[in-house]
Coordinates of C-alpha atoms in Angstrom, one line a residue:
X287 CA 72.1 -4.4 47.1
X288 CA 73.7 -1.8 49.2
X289 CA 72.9 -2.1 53.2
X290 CA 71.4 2.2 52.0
X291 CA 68.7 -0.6 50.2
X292 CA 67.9 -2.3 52.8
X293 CA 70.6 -5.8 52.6
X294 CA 71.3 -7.2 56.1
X295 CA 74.9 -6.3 57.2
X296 CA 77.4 -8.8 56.6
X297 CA 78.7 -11.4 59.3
X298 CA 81.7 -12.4 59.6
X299 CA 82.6 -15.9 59.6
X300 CA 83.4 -16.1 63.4
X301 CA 80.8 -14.3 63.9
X302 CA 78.8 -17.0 62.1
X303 CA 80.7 -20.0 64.4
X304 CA 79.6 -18.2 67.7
X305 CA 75.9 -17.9 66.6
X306 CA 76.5 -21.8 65.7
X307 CA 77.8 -22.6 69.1
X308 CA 75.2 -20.0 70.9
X309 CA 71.8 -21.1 69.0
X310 CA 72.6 -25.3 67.9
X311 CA 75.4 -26.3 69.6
X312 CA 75.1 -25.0 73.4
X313 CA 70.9 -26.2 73.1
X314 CA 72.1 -29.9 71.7
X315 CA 74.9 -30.6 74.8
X316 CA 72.3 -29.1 77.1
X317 CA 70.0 -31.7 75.5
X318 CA 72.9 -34.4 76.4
X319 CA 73.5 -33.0 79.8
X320 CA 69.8 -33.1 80.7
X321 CA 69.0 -36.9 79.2
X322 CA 72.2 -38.3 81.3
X323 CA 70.3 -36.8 84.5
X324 CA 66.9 -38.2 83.4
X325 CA 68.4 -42.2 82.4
X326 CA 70.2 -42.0 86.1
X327 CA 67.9 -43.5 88.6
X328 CA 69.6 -42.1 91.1
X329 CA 69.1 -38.5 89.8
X330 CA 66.0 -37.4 91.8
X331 CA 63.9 -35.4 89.4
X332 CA 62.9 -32.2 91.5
X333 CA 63.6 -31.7 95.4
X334 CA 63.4 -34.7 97.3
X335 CA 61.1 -34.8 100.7
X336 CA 58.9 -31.8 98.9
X337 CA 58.1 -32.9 95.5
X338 CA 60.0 -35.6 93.1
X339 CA 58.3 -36.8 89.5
X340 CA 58.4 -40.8 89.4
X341 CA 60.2 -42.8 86.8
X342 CA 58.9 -45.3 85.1
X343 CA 59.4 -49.0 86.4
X344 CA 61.1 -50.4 83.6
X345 CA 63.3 -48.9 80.0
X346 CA 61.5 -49.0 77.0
X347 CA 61.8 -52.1 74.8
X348 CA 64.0 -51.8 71.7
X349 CA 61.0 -52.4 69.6
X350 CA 59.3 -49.5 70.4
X351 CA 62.5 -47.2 70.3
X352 CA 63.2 -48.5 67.0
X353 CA 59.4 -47.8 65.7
X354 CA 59.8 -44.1 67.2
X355 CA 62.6 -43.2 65.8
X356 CA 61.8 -44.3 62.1
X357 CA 58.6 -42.6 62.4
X358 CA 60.3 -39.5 64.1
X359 CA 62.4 -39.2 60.8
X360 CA 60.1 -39.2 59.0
X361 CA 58.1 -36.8 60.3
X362 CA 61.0 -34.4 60.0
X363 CA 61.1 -35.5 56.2
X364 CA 57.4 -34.0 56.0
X365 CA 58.4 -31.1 57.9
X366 CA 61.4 -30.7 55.2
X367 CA 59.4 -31.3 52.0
X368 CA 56.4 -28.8 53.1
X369 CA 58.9 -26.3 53.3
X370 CA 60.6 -26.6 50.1
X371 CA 57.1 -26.7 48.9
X372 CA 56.0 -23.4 50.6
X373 CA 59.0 -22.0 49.1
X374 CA 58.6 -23.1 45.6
X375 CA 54.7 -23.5 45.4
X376 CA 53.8 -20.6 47.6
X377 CA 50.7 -20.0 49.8
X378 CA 48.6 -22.4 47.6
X379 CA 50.1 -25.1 49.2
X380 CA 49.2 -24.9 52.7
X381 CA 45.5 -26.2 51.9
X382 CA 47.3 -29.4 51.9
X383 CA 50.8 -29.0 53.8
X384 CA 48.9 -28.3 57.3
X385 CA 46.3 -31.2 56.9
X386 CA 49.3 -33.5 56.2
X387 CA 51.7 -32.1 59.0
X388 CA 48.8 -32.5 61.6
X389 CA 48.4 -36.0 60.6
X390 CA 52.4 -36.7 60.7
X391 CA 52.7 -34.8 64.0
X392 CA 49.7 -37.1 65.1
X393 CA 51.3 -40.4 64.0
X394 CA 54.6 -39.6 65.6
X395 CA 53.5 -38.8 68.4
X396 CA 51.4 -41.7 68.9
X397 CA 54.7 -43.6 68.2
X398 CA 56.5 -41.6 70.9
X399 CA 53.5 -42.4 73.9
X400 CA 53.8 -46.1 72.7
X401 CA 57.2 -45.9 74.6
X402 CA 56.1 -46.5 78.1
X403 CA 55.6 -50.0 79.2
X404 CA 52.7 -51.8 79.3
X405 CA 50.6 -51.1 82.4
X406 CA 51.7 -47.3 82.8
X407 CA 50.9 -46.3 79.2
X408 CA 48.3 -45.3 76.5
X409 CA 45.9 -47.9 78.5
X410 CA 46.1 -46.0 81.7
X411 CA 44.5 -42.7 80.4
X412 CA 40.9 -43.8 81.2
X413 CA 41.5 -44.0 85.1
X414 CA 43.9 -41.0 85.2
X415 CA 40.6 -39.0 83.8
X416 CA 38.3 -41.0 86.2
X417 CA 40.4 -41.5 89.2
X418 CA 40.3 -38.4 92.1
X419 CA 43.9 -39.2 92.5
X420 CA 45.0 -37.8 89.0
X421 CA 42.2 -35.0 88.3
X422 CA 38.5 -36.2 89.1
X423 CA 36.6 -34.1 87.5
X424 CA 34.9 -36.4 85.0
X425 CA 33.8 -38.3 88.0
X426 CA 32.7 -35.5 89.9
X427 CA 30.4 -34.8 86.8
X428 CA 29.5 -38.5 86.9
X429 CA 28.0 -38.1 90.6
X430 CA 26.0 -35.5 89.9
X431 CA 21.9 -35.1 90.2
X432 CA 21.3 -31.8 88.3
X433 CA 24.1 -29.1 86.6
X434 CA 22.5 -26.5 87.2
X435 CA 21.9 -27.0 91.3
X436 CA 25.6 -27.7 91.4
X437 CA 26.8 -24.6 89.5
X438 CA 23.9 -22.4 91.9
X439 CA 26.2 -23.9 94.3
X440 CA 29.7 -24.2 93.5
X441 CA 30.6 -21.4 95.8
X442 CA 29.4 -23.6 99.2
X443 CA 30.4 -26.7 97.4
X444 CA 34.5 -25.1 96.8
X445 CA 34.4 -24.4 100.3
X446 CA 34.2 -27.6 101.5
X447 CA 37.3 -28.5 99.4
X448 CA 40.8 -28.5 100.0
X449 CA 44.0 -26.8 98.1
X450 CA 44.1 -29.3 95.6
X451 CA 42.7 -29.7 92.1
X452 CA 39.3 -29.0 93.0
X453 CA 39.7 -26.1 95.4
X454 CA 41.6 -24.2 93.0
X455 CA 39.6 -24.3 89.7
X456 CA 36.7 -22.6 88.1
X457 CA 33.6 -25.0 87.7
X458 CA 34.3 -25.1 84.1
X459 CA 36.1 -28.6 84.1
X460 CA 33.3 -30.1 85.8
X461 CA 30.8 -28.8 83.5
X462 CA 32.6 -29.7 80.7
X463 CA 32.6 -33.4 81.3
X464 CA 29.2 -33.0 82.2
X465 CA 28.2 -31.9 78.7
X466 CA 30.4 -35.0 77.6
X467 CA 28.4 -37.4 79.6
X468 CA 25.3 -36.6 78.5
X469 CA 27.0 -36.4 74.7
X470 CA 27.6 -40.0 75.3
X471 CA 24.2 -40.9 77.4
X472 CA 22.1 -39.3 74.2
X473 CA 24.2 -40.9 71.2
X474 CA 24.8 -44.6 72.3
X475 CA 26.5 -45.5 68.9
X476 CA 29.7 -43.5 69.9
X477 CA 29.9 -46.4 72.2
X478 CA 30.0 -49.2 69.2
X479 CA 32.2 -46.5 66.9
X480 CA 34.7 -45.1 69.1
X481 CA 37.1 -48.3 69.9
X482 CA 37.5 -48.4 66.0
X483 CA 39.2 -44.9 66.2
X484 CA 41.3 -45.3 68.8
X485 CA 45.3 -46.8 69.8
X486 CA 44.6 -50.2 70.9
X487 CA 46.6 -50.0 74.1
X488 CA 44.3 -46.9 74.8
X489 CA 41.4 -48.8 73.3
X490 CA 41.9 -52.0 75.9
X491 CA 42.6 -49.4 78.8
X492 CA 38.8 -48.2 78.4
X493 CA 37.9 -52.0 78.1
X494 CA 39.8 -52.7 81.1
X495 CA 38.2 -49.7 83.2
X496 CA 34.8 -50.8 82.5
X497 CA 35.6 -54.8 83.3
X498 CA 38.1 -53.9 86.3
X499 CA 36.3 -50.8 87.6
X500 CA 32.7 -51.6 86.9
X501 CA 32.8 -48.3 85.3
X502 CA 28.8 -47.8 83.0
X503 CA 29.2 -47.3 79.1
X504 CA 28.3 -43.7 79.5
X505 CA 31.6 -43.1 81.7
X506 CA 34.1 -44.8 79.4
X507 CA 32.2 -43.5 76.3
X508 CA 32.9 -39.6 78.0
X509 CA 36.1 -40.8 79.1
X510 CA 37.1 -41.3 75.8
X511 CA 35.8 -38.7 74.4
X512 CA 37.7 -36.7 76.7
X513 CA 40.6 -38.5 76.0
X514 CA 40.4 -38.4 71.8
X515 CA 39.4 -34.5 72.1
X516 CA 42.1 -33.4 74.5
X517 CA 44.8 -35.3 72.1
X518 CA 43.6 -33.9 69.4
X519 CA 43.0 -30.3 70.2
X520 CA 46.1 -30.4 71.8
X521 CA 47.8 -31.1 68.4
X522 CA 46.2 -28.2 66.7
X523 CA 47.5 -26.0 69.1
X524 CA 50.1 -26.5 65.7
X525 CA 47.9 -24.2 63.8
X526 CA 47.5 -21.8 66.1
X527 CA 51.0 -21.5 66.7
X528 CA 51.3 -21.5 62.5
X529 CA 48.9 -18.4 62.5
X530 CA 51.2 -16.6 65.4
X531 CA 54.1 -16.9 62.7
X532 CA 52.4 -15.8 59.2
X533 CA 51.4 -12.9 62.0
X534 CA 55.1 -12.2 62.6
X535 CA 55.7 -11.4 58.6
X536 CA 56.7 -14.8 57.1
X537 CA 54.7 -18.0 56.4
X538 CA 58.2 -20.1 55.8
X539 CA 59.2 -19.0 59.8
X540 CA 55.4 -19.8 60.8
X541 CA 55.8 -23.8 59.0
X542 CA 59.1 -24.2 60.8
X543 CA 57.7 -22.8 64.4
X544 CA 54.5 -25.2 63.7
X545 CA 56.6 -28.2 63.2
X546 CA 58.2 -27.9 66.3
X547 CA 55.0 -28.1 68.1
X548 CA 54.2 -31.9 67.8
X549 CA 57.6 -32.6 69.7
X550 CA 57.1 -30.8 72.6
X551 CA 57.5 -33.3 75.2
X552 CA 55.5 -31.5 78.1
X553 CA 52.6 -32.6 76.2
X554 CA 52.9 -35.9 75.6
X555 CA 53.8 -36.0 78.9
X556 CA 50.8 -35.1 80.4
X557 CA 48.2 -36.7 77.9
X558 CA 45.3 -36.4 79.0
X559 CA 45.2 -34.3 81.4
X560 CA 43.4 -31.0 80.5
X561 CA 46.8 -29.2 81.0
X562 CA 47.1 -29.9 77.3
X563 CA 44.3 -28.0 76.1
X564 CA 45.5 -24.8 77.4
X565 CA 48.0 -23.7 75.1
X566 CA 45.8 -24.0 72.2
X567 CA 43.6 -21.6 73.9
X568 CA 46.7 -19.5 75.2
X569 CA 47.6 -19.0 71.9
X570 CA 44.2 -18.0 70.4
X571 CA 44.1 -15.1 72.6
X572 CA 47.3 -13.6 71.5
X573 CA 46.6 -14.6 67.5
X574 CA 43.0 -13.2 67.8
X575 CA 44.1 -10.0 68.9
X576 CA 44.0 -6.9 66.9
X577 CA 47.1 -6.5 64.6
X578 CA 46.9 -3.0 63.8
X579 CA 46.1 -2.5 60.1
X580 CA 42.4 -1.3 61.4
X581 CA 40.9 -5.1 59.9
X582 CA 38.3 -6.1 62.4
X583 CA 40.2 -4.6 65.1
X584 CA 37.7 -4.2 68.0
X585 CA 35.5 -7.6 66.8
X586 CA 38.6 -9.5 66.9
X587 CA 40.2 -8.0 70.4
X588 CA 36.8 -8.6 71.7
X589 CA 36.8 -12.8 70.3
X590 CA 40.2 -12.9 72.0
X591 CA 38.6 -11.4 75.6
X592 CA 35.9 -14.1 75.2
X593 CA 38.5 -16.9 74.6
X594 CA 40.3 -15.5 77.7
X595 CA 37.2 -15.7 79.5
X596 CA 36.6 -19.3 78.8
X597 CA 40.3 -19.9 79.5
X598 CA 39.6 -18.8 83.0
X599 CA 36.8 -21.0 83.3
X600 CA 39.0 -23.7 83.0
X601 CA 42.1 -22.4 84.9
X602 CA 43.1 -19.1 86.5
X603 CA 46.6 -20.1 84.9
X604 CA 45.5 -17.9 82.6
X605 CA 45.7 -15.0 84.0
X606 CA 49.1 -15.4 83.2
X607 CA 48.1 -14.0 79.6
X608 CA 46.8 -10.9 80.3
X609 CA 50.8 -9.9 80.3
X610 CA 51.6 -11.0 77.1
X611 CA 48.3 -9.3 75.2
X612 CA 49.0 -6.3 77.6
X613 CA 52.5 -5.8 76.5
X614 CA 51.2 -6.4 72.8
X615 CA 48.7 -3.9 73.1
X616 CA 51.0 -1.7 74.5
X617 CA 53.5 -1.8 72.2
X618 CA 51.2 -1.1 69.4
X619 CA 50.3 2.3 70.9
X620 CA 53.4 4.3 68.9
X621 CA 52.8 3.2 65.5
X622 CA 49.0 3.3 66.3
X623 CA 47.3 5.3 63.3
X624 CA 44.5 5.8 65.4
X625 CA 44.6 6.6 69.2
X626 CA 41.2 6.1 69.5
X627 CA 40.9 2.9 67.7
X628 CA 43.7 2.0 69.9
X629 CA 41.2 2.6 72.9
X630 CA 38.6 0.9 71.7
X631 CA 40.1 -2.7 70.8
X632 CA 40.8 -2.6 73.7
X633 CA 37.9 -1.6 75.4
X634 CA 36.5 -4.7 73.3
X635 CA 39.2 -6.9 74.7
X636 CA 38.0 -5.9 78.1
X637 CA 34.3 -6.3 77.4
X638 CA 35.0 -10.3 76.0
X639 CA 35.8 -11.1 79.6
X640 CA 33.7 -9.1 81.4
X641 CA 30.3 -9.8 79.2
X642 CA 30.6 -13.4 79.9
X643 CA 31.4 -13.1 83.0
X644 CA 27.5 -11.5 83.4
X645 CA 25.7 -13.3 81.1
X646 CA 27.3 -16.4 82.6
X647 CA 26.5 -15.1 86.5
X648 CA 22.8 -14.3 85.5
X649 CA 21.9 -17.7 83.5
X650 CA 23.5 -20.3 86.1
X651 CA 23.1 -18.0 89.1
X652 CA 27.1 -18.2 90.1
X653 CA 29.3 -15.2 91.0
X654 CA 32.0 -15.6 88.8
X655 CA 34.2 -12.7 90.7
X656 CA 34.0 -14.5 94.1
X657 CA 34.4 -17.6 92.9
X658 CA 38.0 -17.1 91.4
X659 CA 38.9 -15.0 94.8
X660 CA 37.7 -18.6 96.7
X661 CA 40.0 -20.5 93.8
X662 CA 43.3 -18.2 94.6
X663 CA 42.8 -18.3 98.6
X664 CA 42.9 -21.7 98.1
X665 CA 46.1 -21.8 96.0
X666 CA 47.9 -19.8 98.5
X667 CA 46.8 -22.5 100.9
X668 CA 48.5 -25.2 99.4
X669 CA 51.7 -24.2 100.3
X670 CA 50.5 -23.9 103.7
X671 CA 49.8 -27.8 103.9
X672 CA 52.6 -28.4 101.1
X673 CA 55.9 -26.3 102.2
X674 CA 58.2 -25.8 99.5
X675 CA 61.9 -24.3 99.5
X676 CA 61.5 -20.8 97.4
X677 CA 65.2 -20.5 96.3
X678 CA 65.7 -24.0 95.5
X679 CA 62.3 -24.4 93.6
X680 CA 63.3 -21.1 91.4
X681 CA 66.7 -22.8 90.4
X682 CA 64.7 -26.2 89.8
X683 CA 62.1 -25.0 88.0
X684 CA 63.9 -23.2 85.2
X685 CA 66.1 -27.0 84.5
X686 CA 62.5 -28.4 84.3
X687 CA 60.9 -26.2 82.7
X688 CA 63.8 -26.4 80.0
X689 CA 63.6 -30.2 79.7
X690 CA 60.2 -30.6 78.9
X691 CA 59.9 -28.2 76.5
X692 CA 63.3 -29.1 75.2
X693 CA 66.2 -27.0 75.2
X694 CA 66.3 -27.4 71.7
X695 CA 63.4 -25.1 71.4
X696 CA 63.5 -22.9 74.9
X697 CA 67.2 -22.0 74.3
X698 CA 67.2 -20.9 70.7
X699 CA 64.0 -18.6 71.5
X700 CA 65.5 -17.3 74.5
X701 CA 69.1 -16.3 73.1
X702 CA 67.2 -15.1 69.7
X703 CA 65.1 -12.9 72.2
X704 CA 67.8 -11.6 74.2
X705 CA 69.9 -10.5 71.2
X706 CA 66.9 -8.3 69.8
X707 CA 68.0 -4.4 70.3
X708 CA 64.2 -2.9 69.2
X709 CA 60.4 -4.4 69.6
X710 CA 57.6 -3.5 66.8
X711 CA 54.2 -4.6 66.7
X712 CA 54.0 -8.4 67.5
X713 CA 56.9 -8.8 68.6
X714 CA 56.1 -8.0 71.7
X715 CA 54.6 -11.3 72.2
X716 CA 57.9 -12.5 72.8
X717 CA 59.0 -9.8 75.5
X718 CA 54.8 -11.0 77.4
X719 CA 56.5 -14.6 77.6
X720 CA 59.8 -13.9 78.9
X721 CA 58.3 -11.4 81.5
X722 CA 55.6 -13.5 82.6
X723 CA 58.1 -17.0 82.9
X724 CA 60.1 -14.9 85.5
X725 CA 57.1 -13.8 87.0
X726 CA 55.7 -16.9 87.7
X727 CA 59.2 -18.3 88.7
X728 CA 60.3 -15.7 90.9
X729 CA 56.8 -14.5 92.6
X730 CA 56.4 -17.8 93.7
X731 CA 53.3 -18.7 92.7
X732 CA 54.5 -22.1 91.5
X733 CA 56.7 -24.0 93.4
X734 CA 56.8 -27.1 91.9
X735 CA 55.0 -29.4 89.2
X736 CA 56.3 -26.6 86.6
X737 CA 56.7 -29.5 83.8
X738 CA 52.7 -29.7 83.9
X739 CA 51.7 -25.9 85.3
X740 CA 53.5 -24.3 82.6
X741 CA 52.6 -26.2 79.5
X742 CA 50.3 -23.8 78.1
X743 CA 53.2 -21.0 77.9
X744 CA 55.6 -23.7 75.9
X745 CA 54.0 -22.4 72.1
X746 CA 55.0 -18.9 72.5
X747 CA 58.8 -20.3 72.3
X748 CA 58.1 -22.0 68.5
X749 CA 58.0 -18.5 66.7
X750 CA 60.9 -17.1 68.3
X751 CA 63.5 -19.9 67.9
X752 CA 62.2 -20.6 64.3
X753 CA 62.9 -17.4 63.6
X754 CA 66.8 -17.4 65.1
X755 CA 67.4 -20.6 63.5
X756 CA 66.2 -19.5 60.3
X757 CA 68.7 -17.2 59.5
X758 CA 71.7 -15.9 61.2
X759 CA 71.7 -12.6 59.2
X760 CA 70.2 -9.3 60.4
X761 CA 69.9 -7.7 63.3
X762 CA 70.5 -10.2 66.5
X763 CA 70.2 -12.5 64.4
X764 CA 66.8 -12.6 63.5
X765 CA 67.5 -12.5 60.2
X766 CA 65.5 -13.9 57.3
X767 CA 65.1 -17.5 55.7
X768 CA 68.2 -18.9 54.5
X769 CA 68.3 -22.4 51.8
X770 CA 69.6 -24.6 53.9
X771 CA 67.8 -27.1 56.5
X772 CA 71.1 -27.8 58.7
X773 CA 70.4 -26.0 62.1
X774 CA 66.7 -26.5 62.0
X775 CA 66.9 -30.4 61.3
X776 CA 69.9 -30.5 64.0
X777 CA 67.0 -28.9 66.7
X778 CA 63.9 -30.9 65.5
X779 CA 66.2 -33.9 66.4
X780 CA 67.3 -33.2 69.7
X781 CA 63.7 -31.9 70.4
X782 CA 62.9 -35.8 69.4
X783 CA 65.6 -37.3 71.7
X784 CA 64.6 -35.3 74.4
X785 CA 60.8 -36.1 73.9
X786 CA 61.6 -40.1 73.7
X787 CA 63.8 -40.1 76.5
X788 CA 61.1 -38.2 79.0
X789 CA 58.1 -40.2 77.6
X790 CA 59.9 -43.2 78.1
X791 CA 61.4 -42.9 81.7
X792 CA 58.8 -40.3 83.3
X793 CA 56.0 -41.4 85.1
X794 CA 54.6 -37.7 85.4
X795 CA 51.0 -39.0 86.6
X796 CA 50.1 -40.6 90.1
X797 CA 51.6 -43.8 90.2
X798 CA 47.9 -45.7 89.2
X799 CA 48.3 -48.7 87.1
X800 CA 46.0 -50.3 85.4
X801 CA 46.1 -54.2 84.3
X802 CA 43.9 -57.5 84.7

């Protein structure tokens, strides 16, 4: 086929080499560089007298490492044989590829939070969702006398708080774990079934909290609820981030962005922190909205405003999305059959936020509006009681922000990015992130704590650097799917070695132990 037809145009062998050294080689020394900082003890991890992460008190034990690495390969053998089977098989096969990469990604990482010794591990979750230290919100439900008074009241009751996790978030946290509490309070068996589901060193920590803490069944029952649902929602962010890749024009770029996401290790980092249920929502905005071929356009831009809306319930972080669906819209607006069309998705984007945001106001009798303005004056006062060092904290946070999403996968996305001479369609998704990461860093609005802040903008990077890694052919070298596994099994590893070695000498929490 002539390059007339439509063939990519040929690259030369060196050509080949630099996009080697560029895309595989420079992310797997950076992954190198970056774990011989983290293993040194005397490395401080961030800026010290201003903010520093903990390590943990002790290395893993060989056991473990052994255990997480077997499993690790062979999660990257599922990730190998679903795609030769989505090649070969076709679509058909995904009603049972997904399902099965959901449950590997599960497994492994349950493998990888073994890691951590005993004490500062899976058994601790239950008081980092209880304690105030960590989060407090599920205690904060616990205390309460009546929902409803509360919400009527959440503007007098944020007043009183400071420029901490409280002061700076919608009520929907709170109301959240409310709902959970009385889910456990009205179904008593969860208590009897849930142990049976669960890790045992988690499954000992919620025994632990109730004997140590005198904590009631209904507050360990939530608590672990909380706990299970925030793990595994977090893991489908997987198929969200699948969806955002069939989107982008190829289901066997989609499988490989979607096994990425397991790895991550901001995420199993922060377990369970709701952090991690962010980027599943993060990402539903941007799949949900309109793609252009006229399907469902306004109904769907309008689901994606009311998943934005609930994000901001949650966390004003996501505000940090209207960007990346702007810039999507936007780009749209040439090819756009329809200007008017083009209006009015989004016009129905605009009305998901804003028709919760009445209906909301008039049935729990809560301004909405003023309640964010009270949750971003207090942000800007915690730098006020919490000075931090602008142009150090922009350098710092880009090296963090690379290690716990793994340079293995920030790299690759960002060079395949770079080298991309013309935007279509979707693609502007891409352009959002980057625009919106140097935003955040260089505006800043977050000095510090990065690792956990920005978790819910780490699935935007799978598509991209599955897409460079695929293929070196075509233009910048986003080219299509070529036979071999090489590169992409070379960056799946050294996403794995970066995840074990964080999980495993990271304390990211408080440092709250828990033990008889």
């Amino acid at each position: 086929m002539s390059e007339a037809a439509g063939a990519p145009p040929a690259i030369s062998p060196r050509a080949d080499w630099g996009r080697w050294l560029l895309y595989v080689v420079g992310p797997l020394v950076t992954t190198a560089v970056l774990a011989v900082l983290v293993l040194d003890r005397d490395v401080p991890l961030g800026v010290l007298g201003e903010w520093t992460w903990n390590r943990m008190p002790s290395d893993p034990s060989v056991f473990s490492l052994l255990v997480a690495s077997l499993v690790a390969a062979g999660y990257l053998v599922v990730a190998v044989l679903g795609e030769m089977a989505l090649q070969r098989v076709g679509a058909r096969v995904l009603w049972a590829a997904l399902p099965v990469l959901l449950i590997a990604g599960g497994l492994t990482q349950w493998a990888l939070l073994e890691l951590p010794p005993q004490g500062v591990g899976l058994e601790r979750w239950p008081l980092v969702l209880t304690s105030h230290a960590t989060s407090g919100y599920l205690e904060e439900a616990h205390q309460l006398d009546d929902l409803g008074d509360f919400v009527a009241n959440y503007q007098a009751w944020l007043a009183r708080q400071g420029p901490f996790h409280m002061g700076t978030h919608p009520p929907g946290l709170i109301i959240v774990s409310r709902w959970t509490l009385d889910l456990a309070a009205a179904n008593p068996w969860l208590e009897r079934t849930l142990p049976g589901w669960t890790p045992r060193r988690l499954r000992d920590g919620f025994l632990l909290l109730g004997d140590r803490e005198r904590a009631s069944a209904r507050l360990v029952t939530a608590a672990s609820l909380l706990a299970m649902g925030t793990w595994l929602l977090s893991l489908a962010t997987t198929l969200g981030i699948f969806a955002l890749g069939c989107a982008s024009g190829s289901r066997a770029i989609a499988w490989r962005a979607a096994c990425i996401w397991p790895l991550v290790p901001s995420v199993l980092l922060f377990l369970p922190k709701s952090d991690c249920l962010y980027p599943l929502i993060a990402i539903a905005v941007v799949v949900l909205w309109p793609r252009g071929d006229g399907r469902w356009g306004v109904a769907r831009a309008f689901a994606g405003g009311v998943v934005l809306w609930l994000g901001l319930m949650l966390s004003l972080a996501f505000l940090a999305i209207v960007p990346i669906v702007g810039l999507v819209h936007l780009g749209r607006l040439s090819s756009s059959a329809s200007k008017s069309r083009w209006l009015a998705e989004g016009a129905g984007g605009l009305l998901g936020v804003l028709v919760p945001i009445v209906l909301f106001g008039w049935w729990w009798d809560l301004d909405l509006i003023a309640v964010w303005r009270q949750n971003l004056s207090k942000h800007a006062g915690f730098y006020e009681a919490m000075p931090r060092s602008y142009a150090t904290w922009v350098v710092v946070n880009l090296v963090e922000f690379a290690a716990v999403t793994g340079p293995c996968l920030l790299l690759p996305a960002l060079a395949g990015i770079g080298a991309r001479s013309t935007w279509k369609g979707r693609e502007w998704v891409h352009v959002g992130w980057v625009v919106t990461l140097m935003a955040l860093n260089f505006s800043g609005r977050n000095l510090s704590e990065v690792a956990r802040l920005w978790i819910f903008l780490a699935p935007f990077a799978c598509v991209p650097a599955a897409r460079v890694v695929a293929g070196f052919g075509g233009q910048g070298g986003l080219g299509d799917l070529e036979p071999g596994h090489g590169r992409w099994c070379w960056l799946l590893a050294g996403e794995v070695v970066m995840a074990m070695i964080l999980v495993s000498m990271v304390e990211p929490l408080l440092p709250v132990t828990l033990s008889r």
